[in-house]
CSV table of C-alpha atoms in Angstrom, one decimal:
chain,number,residue,atom,x,y,z
A,887,MET,CA,102.3,225.3,236.1
A,888,LEU,CA,105.5,226.1,234.1
A,889,LYS,CA,105.8,228.3,230.9
A,890,ILE,CA,108.6,226.0,229.4
A,891,PHE,CA,110.3,226.7,226.1
A,892,ILE,CA,113.6,224.4,225.5
A,893,PRO,CA,114.7,223.8,222.1
A,894,PHE,CA,115.5,220.3,222.1
A,895,PHE,CA,117.8,220.7,219.4
A,896,LEU,CA,119.9,222.8,221.7
A,897,VAL,CA,119.7,220.4,224.1
A,898,PHE,CA,121.6,217.5,222.5
A,899,LEU,CA,123.7,219.8,220.4
A,900,ASN,CA,125.1,221.1,223.5
A,901,MET,CA,125.4,217.9,225.7
A,902,GLY,CA,128.4,216.9,224.4
A,903,HIS,CA,129.9,220.3,224.2
A,904,LEU,CA,128.8,220.5,228.1
A,905,ASN,CA,130.3,217.4,229.2
A,906,ALA,CA,133.9,218.4,227.6
A,907,GLN,CA,134.3,222.1,228.2
A,908,HIS,CA,131.4,223.3,230.8
A,909,THR,CA,131.2,220.7,233.6
A,910,LYS,CA,133.1,222.9,235.7
A,911,SER,CA,130.9,226.1,234.9
A,912,PRO,CA,129.5,227.3,238.0
A,913,ASN,CA,126.0,227.4,238.6
A,914,ILE,CA,124.8,231.3,239.2
A,915,ILE,CA,121.9,232.6,241.0
A,916,LEU,CA,120.5,236.3,241.3
A,917,PHE,CA,118.2,236.5,244.5
A,918,LEU,CA,117.1,239.9,243.6
A,919,ILE,CA,114.4,241.6,245.7
A,920,ASP,CA,111.6,243.9,245.3
A,921,ASP,CA,111.9,247.5,247.1
A,922,MET,CA,114.1,246.1,249.9
A,923,GLY,CA,115.8,248.9,251.7
A,924,TRP,CA,119.6,249.0,252.8
A,925,MET,CA,118.5,248.3,256.6
A,926,ASP,CA,115.5,245.8,256.0
A,927,SER,CA,117.7,243.2,257.8
A,928,SER,CA,119.9,241.9,260.6
A,929,VAL,CA,122.7,242.5,258.2
A,930,PRO,CA,124.5,245.8,258.6
A,931,PHE,CA,125.5,246.9,255.3
A,932,GLY,CA,126.9,250.1,257.0
A,933,ASP,CA,129.6,250.5,259.8
A,934,SER,CA,127.9,249.1,262.5
A,935,VAL,CA,124.4,247.2,263.4
A,936,GLY,CA,121.6,250.3,263.7
A,937,LEU,CA,118.9,250.3,265.5
A,938,LEU,CA,116.4,249.7,262.3
A,939,ASN,CA,118.7,246.2,261.8
A,940,LYS,CA,117.7,245.0,265.0
A,941,GLN,CA,113.9,244.8,263.8
A,942,PHE,CA,114.5,241.9,261.7
A,943,LYS,CA,115.9,238.4,261.7
A,944,THR,CA,117.4,237.3,258.5
A,945,PRO,CA,119.3,234.5,259.4
A,946,ASN,CA,120.0,232.9,256.3
A,947,LEU,CA,121.1,236.5,254.8
A,948,ALA,CA,123.6,236.3,257.6
A,949,LEU,CA,124.7,233.2,256.9
A,950,LEU,CA,125.2,234.1,252.8
A,951,ALA,CA,127.0,237.0,254.3
A,952,LYS,CA,129.2,235.1,256.7
A,953,GLN,CA,129.9,232.9,253.3
A,954,GLY,CA,130.4,235.5,251.1
A,955,VAL,CA,131.3,239.5,250.9
A,956,LYS,CA,129.0,242.4,251.5
A,957,PHE,CA,129.1,245.6,249.2
A,958,THR,CA,128.6,248.8,251.2
A,959,ASN,CA,128.3,250.8,248.3
A,960,ALA,CA,125.9,249.0,246.1
A,961,TYR,CA,123.5,251.1,244.2
A,962,ALA,CA,120.3,250.6,242.2
A,963,ASN,CA,118.0,253.2,240.4
A,964,SER,CA,115.3,254.9,242.1
A,965,VAL,CA,112.6,252.8,240.7
A,966,CYS,CA,112.0,248.9,239.7
A,967,THR,CA,111.7,248.5,235.8
A,968,PRO,CA,114.7,250.7,235.3
A,969,THR,CA,116.9,249.0,237.6
A,970,ARG,CA,115.9,245.9,236.0
A,971,THR,CA,116.5,247.0,232.5
A,972,SER,CA,120.1,247.8,233.6
A,973,ILE,CA,120.2,244.6,234.7
A,974,LEU,CA,119.1,242.9,232.1
A,975,THR,CA,121.0,245.0,229.5
A,976,GLY,CA,124.0,246.4,230.9
A,977,MET,CA,123.0,250.2,230.0
A,978,ASN,CA,122.8,252.8,232.2
A,979,VAL,CA,119.2,254.2,232.8
A,980,THR,CA,120.6,257.3,230.7
A,981,HIS,CA,121.3,255.0,227.9
A,982,HIS,CA,118.3,252.2,227.6
A,983,GLY,CA,115.7,255.3,228.1
A,984,VAL,CA,113.4,253.3,230.3
A,985,THR,CA,113.4,256.0,233.3
A,986,ASN,CA,110.2,255.0,234.9
A,987,TRP,CA,108.5,251.6,236.0
A,988,THR,CA,106.5,250.4,233.2
A,989,SER,CA,102.5,250.1,233.1
A,990,PRO,CA,101.5,246.7,232.3
A,991,VAL,CA,98.8,248.3,230.2
A,992,LYS,CA,100.6,248.8,226.8
A,993,ASN,CA,101.3,252.5,225.7
A,994,ASN,CA,100.4,253.7,229.2
A,995,THR,CA,102.7,256.1,230.6
A,996,THR,CA,102.9,256.0,234.5
A,997,ASP,CA,104.1,259.6,234.7
A,998,ALA,CA,101.5,261.4,237.3
A,999,LYS,CA,100.2,264.8,236.0
A,1000,ASP,CA,102.4,267.9,236.3
A,1001,ALA,CA,101.8,271.7,236.1
A,1002,GLN,CA,105.1,272.7,235.0
A,1003,PHE,CA,106.3,269.5,232.7
A,1004,ASN,CA,105.0,267.6,229.6
A,1005,PRO,CA,106.1,263.9,230.2
A,1006,ALA,CA,109.7,263.1,229.1
A,1007,PRO,CA,109.7,260.9,226.1
A,1008,TRP,CA,111.0,257.9,227.7
A,1009,LYS,CA,110.6,253.9,226.6
A,1010,ILE,CA,107.0,253.5,228.4
A,1011,ASN,CA,106.4,250.0,227.1
A,1012,GLY,CA,110.3,249.4,227.8
A,1013,VAL,CA,113.3,249.0,225.9
A,1014,GLU,CA,112.8,247.6,222.1
A,1015,ILE,CA,113.8,244.0,221.7
A,1016,ASN,CA,115.7,244.2,219.0
A,1017,SER,CA,118.1,246.7,220.3
A,1018,ILE,CA,119.6,244.4,222.7
A,1019,THR,CA,121.2,241.4,223.4
A,1020,THR,CA,120.6,240.2,227.0
A,1021,TYR,CA,123.2,238.4,229.4
A,1022,PRO,CA,120.6,235.4,229.3
A,1023,GLN,CA,120.6,234.9,225.6
A,1024,ILE,CA,124.5,234.9,226.0
A,1025,LEU,CA,124.4,232.5,229.0
A,1026,LYS,CA,121.9,230.1,227.1
A,1027,GLN,CA,124.2,230.2,223.7
A,1028,ALA,CA,126.9,229.1,225.9
A,1029,GLY,CA,125.3,226.0,227.2
A,1030,TYR,CA,123.2,227.2,230.2
A,1031,TYR,CA,120.0,226.1,231.4
A,1032,THR,CA,118.2,229.8,231.9
A,1033,ILE,CA,115.4,230.2,234.5
A,1034,HIS,CA,113.4,233.1,235.5
A,1035,VAL,CA,110.9,232.7,238.6
A,1036,GLY,CA,109.2,235.7,240.1
A,1037,LYS,CA,108.8,239.1,239.2
A,1038,ALA,CA,110.0,240.1,235.3
A,1039,HIS,CA,108.5,243.7,234.9
A,1040,TRP,CA,110.9,244.4,231.8
A,1041,GLY,CA,108.0,245.9,229.7
A,1042,SER,CA,104.3,246.2,228.9
A,1043,ALA,CA,101.5,243.4,228.5
A,1044,GLY,CA,101.8,242.6,224.7
A,1045,THR,CA,105.1,243.5,223.8
A,1046,PRO,CA,108.0,241.1,223.6
A,1047,MET,CA,109.9,242.4,226.5
A,1048,SER,CA,106.9,241.4,228.8
A,1049,ASN,CA,108.0,237.4,228.3
A,1050,PRO,CA,111.1,236.3,229.9
A,1051,LEU,CA,111.0,233.3,227.1
A,1052,ASN,CA,112.1,236.3,224.6
A,1053,LEU,CA,114.7,237.4,226.7
A,1054,GLY,CA,116.8,234.7,226.7
A,1055,PHE,CA,115.3,232.5,229.6
A,1056,MET,CA,114.3,228.8,228.6
A,1057,VAL,CA,112.0,228.6,231.7
A,1058,ASN,CA,109.5,231.4,232.8
A,1059,ILE,CA,107.4,231.0,236.0
A,1060,ALA,CA,104.8,234.0,237.1
A,1061,GLY,CA,106.8,236.3,235.4
A,1062,HIS,CA,104.9,239.0,233.3
A,1063,ALA,CA,103.9,242.9,232.6
A,1064,ALA,CA,102.8,243.7,236.1
A,1065,GLY,CA,105.3,244.9,238.7
A,1066,HIS,CA,103.8,243.9,242.0
A,1067,PRO,CA,100.9,241.3,242.8
A,1068,GLN,CA,97.5,241.1,243.6
A,1069,SER,CA,97.8,239.3,246.7
A,1070,TYR,CA,100.0,237.4,248.2
A,1071,TYR,CA,98.1,234.9,250.0
A,1072,GLY,CA,97.1,231.6,247.7
A,1073,ASN,CA,93.7,231.5,249.4
A,1074,ASP,CA,93.0,234.7,247.0
A,1075,ASN,CA,94.6,232.8,244.3
A,1076,TYR,CA,97.6,235.3,244.1
A,1077,GLY,CA,94.5,237.4,242.7
A,1078,ASN,CA,93.3,235.0,239.9
A,1079,ILE,CA,89.4,235.5,241.5
A,1080,PRO,CA,87.0,235.7,238.5
A,1081,GLY,CA,85.3,239.1,238.5
A,1082,LYS,CA,88.5,240.6,240.7
A,1083,SER,CA,91.4,239.4,238.6
A,1084,THR,CA,93.5,242.3,237.5
A,1085,TYR,CA,96.8,243.1,235.4
A,1086,GLN,CA,98.8,242.6,239.1
A,1087,SER,CA,97.4,238.9,239.1
A,1088,VAL,CA,100.1,236.6,239.3
A,1089,PRO,CA,100.2,233.7,236.5
A,1090,ASP,CA,101.1,230.3,236.4
A,1091,LEU,CA,100.9,228.8,240.5
A,1092,MET,CA,97.4,227.5,240.0
A,1093,ASN,CA,98.7,224.2,242.0
A,1094,TYR,CA,98.6,226.5,245.1
A,1095,HIS,CA,95.1,228.1,244.3
A,1096,GLY,CA,93.0,227.8,247.8
A,1097,SER,CA,96.0,227.1,249.7
A,1098,ASP,CA,97.4,228.6,252.6
A,1099,THR,CA,101.1,229.1,250.9
A,1100,ASN,CA,102.3,232.5,250.8
A,1101,LEU,CA,103.2,233.8,247.0
A,1102,THR,CA,106.9,233.9,248.3
A,1103,GLU,CA,106.9,230.4,249.2
A,1104,ALA,CA,105.2,229.2,246.1
A,1105,LEU,CA,107.9,230.3,244.3
A,1106,THR,CA,110.5,229.2,245.9
A,1107,LEU,CA,108.9,225.8,245.6
A,1108,GLU,CA,108.7,226.0,242.3
A,1109,ALA,CA,112.1,227.6,241.5
A,1110,ILE,CA,113.5,224.7,243.4
A,1111,LYS,CA,111.7,222.2,241.4
A,1112,SER,CA,113.2,224.0,238.3
A,1113,LEU,CA,116.4,223.2,239.2
A,1114,GLU,CA,115.8,219.2,238.7
A,1115,GLU,CA,116.2,219.1,235.4
A,1116,PRO,CA,119.4,221.0,234.4
A,1117,ILE,CA,120.7,218.8,237.7
A,1118,ARG,CA,119.7,215.6,235.7
A,1119,LEU,CA,121.2,216.9,232.8
A,1120,LYS,CA,124.6,217.9,234.5
A,1121,MET,CA,124.0,221.6,232.7
A,1122,PRO,CA,125.1,224.8,234.6
A,1123,PHE,CA,122.4,227.1,235.7
A,1124,TYR,CA,121.4,230.6,235.8
A,1125,LEU,CA,118.3,231.1,238.2
A,1126,ASN,CA,116.8,234.5,238.3
A,1127,MET,CA,114.9,234.4,241.6
A,1128,ALA,CA,113.2,237.5,241.7
A,1129,HIS,CA,110.7,237.8,244.2
A,1130,TYR,CA,107.8,239.8,244.4
A,1131,ALA,CA,108.3,240.6,247.8
A,1132,VAL,CA,108.7,243.0,249.7
A,1133,HIS,CA,106.9,245.6,247.6
A,1134,VAL,CA,103.0,246.4,248.3
A,1135,PRO,CA,100.6,245.5,249.3
A,1136,ILE,CA,101.9,244.7,252.4
A,1137,GLN,CA,100.7,241.7,253.7
A,1138,PRO,CA,102.0,239.2,256.6
A,1139,ASP,CA,103.4,236.1,256.5
A,1140,VAL,CA,101.5,234.2,258.8
A,1141,LEU,CA,104.5,232.2,259.8
A,1142,PHE,CA,106.1,234.7,261.3
A,1143,TYR,CA,104.3,238.0,261.8
A,1144,GLN,CA,102.7,237.1,265.5
A,1145,SER,CA,106.0,236.7,266.5
A,1146,TYR,CA,107.3,239.9,265.2
A,1147,LEU,CA,103.8,241.5,267.3
A,1148,GLU,CA,105.0,239.9,270.6
A,1149,GLU,CA,108.4,241.5,270.0
A,1150,GLY,CA,106.6,244.7,270.3
A,1151,LEU,CA,106.8,245.8,266.8
A,1152,ASP,CA,103.9,247.9,265.4
A,1153,THR,CA,101.3,246.4,263.1
A,1154,ALA,CA,102.6,248.0,260.2
A,1155,ASN,CA,106.1,247.5,260.9
A,1156,ALA,CA,105.6,243.7,262.2
A,1157,LYS,CA,103.8,243.1,258.7
A,1158,TYR,CA,106.7,244.0,256.8
A,1159,ALA,CA,109.0,242.3,259.0
A,1160,SER,CA,107.0,239.3,258.8
A,1161,MET,CA,107.5,239.8,254.6
A,1162,VAL,CA,111.0,239.9,255.1
A,1163,ALA,CA,111.4,237.2,257.0
A,1164,SER,CA,109.7,235.1,254.6
A,1165,MET,CA,112.1,235.9,251.7
A,1166,ASP,CA,115.2,235.3,254.2
A,1167,LYS,CA,113.2,232.0,254.3
A,1168,SER,CA,113.4,231.4,250.6
A,1169,LEU,CA,117.1,232.1,250.6
A,1170,GLY,CA,117.3,229.4,253.2
A,1171,ASP,CA,115.5,226.8,251.2
A,1172,ILE,CA,117.7,227.3,248.2
A,1173,MET,CA,120.5,227.3,249.8
A,1174,LYS,CA,120.0,223.8,251.6
A,1175,PHE,CA,118.6,222.4,248.4
A,1176,LEU,CA,122.2,223.4,247.1
A,1177,SER,CA,124.0,221.5,249.8
A,1178,ALA,CA,121.7,218.7,249.5
A,1179,LYS,CA,122.3,218.6,246.1
A,1180,ASP,CA,126.2,218.9,246.6
A,1181,ILE,CA,126.3,221.6,244.0
A,1182,ALA,CA,126.6,224.6,246.6
A,1183,LYS,CA,130.3,224.3,246.1
A,1184,ASN,CA,129.8,225.6,242.9
A,1185,THR,CA,127.1,227.7,242.7
A,1186,ILE,CA,127.5,231.8,242.8
A,1187,ILE,CA,124.8,233.7,244.4
A,1188,ILE,CA,124.3,237.5,244.0
A,1189,PHE,CA,121.3,239.3,246.1
A,1190,MET,CA,120.1,242.6,245.9
A,1191,SER,CA,117.2,244.8,245.9
A,1192,ASP,CA,116.2,246.7,242.9
A,1193,ASN,CA,115.9,249.9,244.8
A,1194,GLY,CA,115.5,251.4,248.3
A,1195,GLY,CA,113.2,250.8,250.6
A,1196,LEU,CA,109.8,252.4,250.7
A,1197,SER,CA,109.4,255.5,253.0
A,1198,LEU,CA,106.4,257.0,252.1
A,1199,GLY,CA,103.5,257.5,254.7
A,1200,GLY,CA,101.0,254.4,254.6
A,1201,ALA,CA,102.4,251.2,254.7
A,1202,ARG,CA,105.6,251.4,256.1
A,1203,GLY,CA,103.9,253.3,259.1
A,1204,LYS,CA,102.5,257.0,260.0
A,1205,ILE,CA,105.7,258.8,259.7
A,1206,ALA,CA,107.3,259.2,256.6
A,1207,HIS,CA,111.0,258.9,255.2
A,1208,VAL,CA,112.4,257.1,258.1
A,1209,GLN,CA,112.4,253.7,257.1
A,1210,ASN,CA,116.0,253.6,255.8
A,1211,LEU,CA,117.8,255.7,258.7
A,1212,PRO,CA,120.7,256.9,258.4
A,1213,LEU,CA,119.9,256.8,255.2
A,1214,ARG,CA,117.6,259.7,253.9
A,1215,ALA,CA,114.5,259.4,252.4
A,1216,GLY,CA,113.5,256.2,250.1
A,1217,LYS,CA,112.2,254.9,247.0
A,1218,GLY,CA,111.8,257.0,244.3
A,1219,SER,CA,114.4,259.5,245.7
A,1220,MET,CA,118.1,260.5,244.6
A,1221,TYR,CA,118.9,260.7,248.2
A,1222,GLU,CA,120.7,257.8,249.5
A,1223,GLY,CA,117.9,255.8,250.9
A,1224,GLY,CA,116.4,255.6,247.1
A,1225,ILE,CA,119.4,254.2,245.4
A,1226,ARG,CA,121.8,252.1,248.0
A,1227,VAL,CA,120.6,248.6,248.5
A,1228,PRO,CA,121.8,245.7,250.4
A,1229,MET,CA,124.6,243.2,248.1
A,1230,ILE,CA,126.1,240.1,248.9
A,1231,VAL,CA,128.0,237.8,246.8
A,1232,LYS,CA,129.1,234.3,247.5
A,1233,TRP,CA,131.3,232.7,245.5
A,1234,PRO,CA,133.3,229.4,247.1
A,1235,GLU,CA,136.7,229.4,246.7
A,1236,VAL,CA,136.7,232.4,244.9
A,1237,VAL,CA,134.8,235.4,247.3
A,1238,LYS,CA,136.8,235.5,250.9
A,1239,SER,CA,133.9,235.0,253.3
A,1240,ASN,CA,133.2,237.5,255.8
A,1241,SER,CA,134.7,240.1,253.9
A,1242,THR,CA,133.3,243.6,252.6
A,1243,ILE,CA,133.7,245.4,249.4
A,1244,HIS,CA,133.4,249.4,249.5
A,1245,GLN,CA,133.7,250.6,246.2
A,1246,TYR,CA,130.9,251.6,244.6
A,1247,VAL,CA,129.1,249.6,242.1
A,1248,ILE,CA,125.5,249.8,240.0
A,1249,ALA,CA,123.0,247.8,238.6
A,1250,GLU,CA,124.5,247.9,234.9
A,1251,ASP,CA,127.8,246.2,236.4
A,1252,PHE,CA,125.6,242.8,236.9
A,1253,PHE,CA,125.7,242.1,233.1
A,1254,PRO,CA,129.5,242.4,232.6
A,1255,SER,CA,129.7,240.5,236.0
A,1256,ILE,CA,127.6,237.4,235.5
A,1257,ILE,CA,129.5,236.8,232.1
A,1258,HIS,CA,132.6,237.2,233.6
A,1259,MET,CA,131.6,234.7,236.2
A,1260,ALA,CA,130.4,232.2,233.5
A,1261,GLY,CA,134.0,232.5,232.2
A,1262,ILE,CA,132.5,233.6,228.8
A,1263,THR,CA,135.1,235.6,226.5
A,1264,ASN,CA,133.7,235.6,223.3
A,1265,PHE,CA,130.3,237.0,222.6
A,1266,LYS,CA,128.8,240.2,221.2
A,1267,THR,CA,126.2,242.7,221.9
A,1268,ILE,CA,124.1,244.9,219.8
A,1269,GLN,CA,124.2,247.7,222.4
A,1270,LYS,CA,127.1,249.1,223.9
A,1271,VAL,CA,127.6,247.8,227.7
A,1272,ASP,CA,127.9,250.7,230.2
A,1273,GLY,CA,128.6,248.3,233.1
A,1274,LYS,CA,131.8,247.2,234.5
A,1275,SER,CA,132.5,243.9,235.9
A,1276,PHE,CA,132.9,243.5,239.6
A,1277,VAL,CA,134.8,240.2,239.6
A,1278,PRO,CA,138.1,241.7,240.1
A,1279,LEU,CA,136.7,243.4,243.3
A,1280,LEU,CA,135.6,240.0,244.4
A,1281,LYS,CA,139.0,238.3,243.9
A,1282,ASN,CA,140.7,241.6,245.5
A,1283,ASN,CA,138.3,243.6,247.6
A,1284,THR,CA,140.8,246.5,248.6
A,1285,ILE,CA,140.7,247.2,245.2
A,1286,THR,CA,139.4,251.2,244.9
A,1287,ASP,CA,138.8,253.6,241.9
A,1288,THR,CA,137.4,256.8,243.0
A,1289,ASN,CA,137.8,257.8,239.1
A,1290,ARG,CA,135.0,256.3,238.2
A,1291,ILE,CA,131.5,258.0,237.6
A,1292,LEU,CA,128.0,256.7,238.3
A,1293,VAL,CA,124.7,258.5,237.1
A,1294,TRP,CA,121.0,258.7,238.0
A,1295,HIS,CA,118.2,260.0,235.9
A,1296,TYR,CA,114.5,260.2,236.7
A,1297,PRO,CA,113.2,263.0,234.5
A,1298,ASN,CA,109.5,261.8,235.8
A,1299,LYS,CA,106.8,262.4,238.4
A,1300,TRP,CA,106.6,259.5,240.3
A,1301,VAL,CA,104.2,260.7,243.2
A,1302,ASP,CA,102.2,263.6,243.4
A,1303,GLY,CA,103.3,266.4,245.4
A,1304,ASP,CA,107.7,266.8,245.4
A,1305,GLY,CA,108.9,264.7,248.3
A,1306,PRO,CA,112.6,264.8,249.4
A,1307,ALA,CA,114.5,264.6,246.2
A,1308,ILE,CA,111.5,262.8,244.5
A,1309,ASN,CA,110.6,263.9,240.7
A,1310,TYR,CA,112.5,265.4,238.2
A,1311,LYS,CA,115.9,264.6,239.5
A,1312,SER,CA,119.1,263.5,238.4
A,1313,ALA,CA,122.4,262.9,240.3
A,1314,ILE,CA,126.1,261.8,239.6
A,1315,ARG,CA,128.9,260.4,241.8
A,1316,GLN,CA,132.4,260.6,241.2
A,1317,GLY,CA,134.9,259.0,244.5
A,1318,SER,CA,133.0,260.6,247.5
A,1319,TRP,CA,131.4,263.3,245.9
A,1320,LYS,CA,127.4,263.5,244.7
A,1321,LEU,CA,125.9,266.2,243.0
A,1322,ILE,CA,121.9,266.0,243.0
A,1323,TYR,CA,120.0,268.4,240.2
A,1324,ASP,CA,117.0,269.5,240.2
A,1325,LEU,CA,115.6,269.5,236.8
A,1326,ARG,CA,112.6,271.8,238.2
A,1327,ASN,CA,114.8,274.4,238.7
A,1328,GLY,CA,118.3,273.8,238.5
A,1329,HIS,CA,119.0,273.5,242.1
A,1330,LYS,CA,121.8,271.4,243.2
A,1331,GLU,CA,122.7,269.9,246.2
A,1332,LEU,CA,126.5,268.2,247.0
A,1333,TYR,CA,127.4,265.7,249.6
A,1334,ASN,CA,130.5,264.1,250.8
A,1335,LEU,CA,129.3,260.8,251.6
A,1336,SER,CA,132.6,259.8,253.3
A,1337,TYR,CA,131.5,261.6,256.4
A,1338,ASP,CA,127.5,262.3,255.4
A,1339,ILE,CA,126.2,259.5,254.3
A,1340,GLY,CA,122.6,261.1,255.3
A,1341,GLU,CA,123.3,263.7,253.2
A,1342,HIS,CA,122.4,266.5,255.9
A,1343,PHE,CA,125.3,269.1,254.7
A,1344,ASP,CA,124.8,270.3,251.2
A,1345,LEU,CA,128.6,271.7,250.2
A,1346,SER,CA,127.1,273.4,247.0
A,1347,MET,CA,127.8,276.5,248.0
A,1348,GLN,CA,131.5,275.8,250.0
A,1349,GLN,CA,132.6,274.1,247.0
A,1350,PRO,CA,131.6,275.7,244.2
A,1351,ALA,CA,134.4,274.4,241.7
A,1352,LYS,CA,133.2,270.6,242.6
A,1353,THR,CA,129.4,271.7,242.3
A,1354,LYS,CA,130.3,272.8,238.6
A,1355,GLN,CA,132.9,269.8,237.9
A,1356,LEU,CA,129.7,267.5,238.6
A,1357,SER,CA,127.5,269.3,236.7
A,1358,LEU,CA,129.3,269.9,233.8
A,1359,LYS,CA,130.3,266.0,233.8
A,1360,LEU,CA,125.8,264.9,234.4
A,1361,LYS,CA,125.4,267.3,231.3
A,1362,GLU,CA,127.7,265.6,229.4
A,1363,ILE,CA,126.8,262.4,229.9
A,1364,LEU,CA,123.1,263.2,229.8
A,1365,GLU,CA,123.6,264.9,226.3
A,1366,LYS,CA,126.1,261.9,224.5
A,1367,ASN,CA,123.1,259.4,225.8
A,1368,ASN,CA,120.7,261.6,224.1
A,1369,ALA,CA,118.5,261.2,227.9
A,1370,PRO,CA,114.9,261.7,227.9
A,1371,MET,CA,114.1,265.1,229.2
A,1372,PRO,CA,111.0,266.8,230.4
A,1373,SER,CA,109.8,269.8,228.5
A,1374,TYR,CA,107.9,272.8,229.7
A,1375,LYS,CA,104.4,272.8,229.0
A,1376,LEU,CA,104.6,276.8,228.7
A,1377,ASN,CA,106.8,276.7,225.5
A,1378,SER,CA,107.4,272.9,224.9
A,1379,LYS,CA,111.2,273.6,224.8
A,1380,LYS,CA,113.1,270.8,226.7
A,1381,VAL,CA,115.0,271.1,229.5
A,1382,GLU,CA,118.9,271.4,229.6
A,1383,ILE,CA,121.3,271.2,232.6
A,1384,LEU,CA,121.9,274.4,233.8
A,1385,ILE,CA,125.6,275.1,234.9
A,1386,ASP,CA,126.2,278.3,236.6
């Protein structure tokens, strides 16, 4: 079932306006994947095909890359809700204050308990809805038909942020407060079983309950159905195709699982690869639909993941933090494995096909970029937008800006025990230089990503001036944005960035 709210007066008022001015406005699809790592496809986002790339078969993602442009330095935050909030609002994580993933239960912090710190005062229910203007609202006001399908996870249940219909979407399919599905299987009703249902049970897909339909397939079928209406109305559409895949639980898609086992992958890797293949099929099915409707040439497709690939031991194999090599660590970490993500943009007749962009971009850039793509120039926002449109890069992939500063901030405890750059870390990048700051003890690590993408060589001692420069800039940005900081249990004093 679909949750649909379309003000009919808006449709009728817009029809003449659209026919006159918006018939050539591009359709836009954001194909957002959950927890997909930089190496989790057959498409290499590095300089060459890596060993991990060879584990996957993603022909449709490869086709998208051939038809569009790959970003080799695309960044998200280290966990999901901060990234999704940055995309939605155009704000950096230090600015919007949603620094950790939000619980589906209202007023419930997701920080693990810590012996040293009290939790930072981050926005545990999501950003306040009256403090932002979302880009779907702007698109809707400009005559776009706005659709959300899949994972939302912008706020806790019972808050306005939990419902995409409050955020500028005219249609919502399966988006709610939870950050992962209880089950990917239709035979499990996607978790909606009496006596067993939880907050993670996926809503709205009752037509597929009791069937063999995988969740990724069900969402794809519903997304395609939802596009029929704007096509009929001749309205430009925005589709937020936000898959729950490939987040845990790692449950294999039976259409692909056996073939990966036969190719020699172990059980854990075959399960995960089958989920990636299922996601890739979804992309291909949507691309085929666009071609069949003769609208592919006027449709922009943006592909991205919301954080780096999971690398903790267990679900992704017995050995931890090797799943994103050559990038170090994974989801939850300030190392590249936790924040560098796959990204592709296809924009027919604008983007040079089969090309590459090396300039670094970050999640909050999506807000101004999507508005820019839609050709909207006269709009206002409640919040100050931190992101920078990457449309100029799409039109000229040789542009470089080594002065631009990116910042990440995670003043939280994601998991018990401190893994590699996991828990209470901040980071800053300018040019090829990246500094990671440990909020526990003020320890700094400095890397030059131009030749050390794996972050093996800490240069903080050899480059004290650069270390100090980036530390000062990080401190300045955190203080300017009043970023949430933990406090010491010993004296309740807020943690401050140490320079020396």
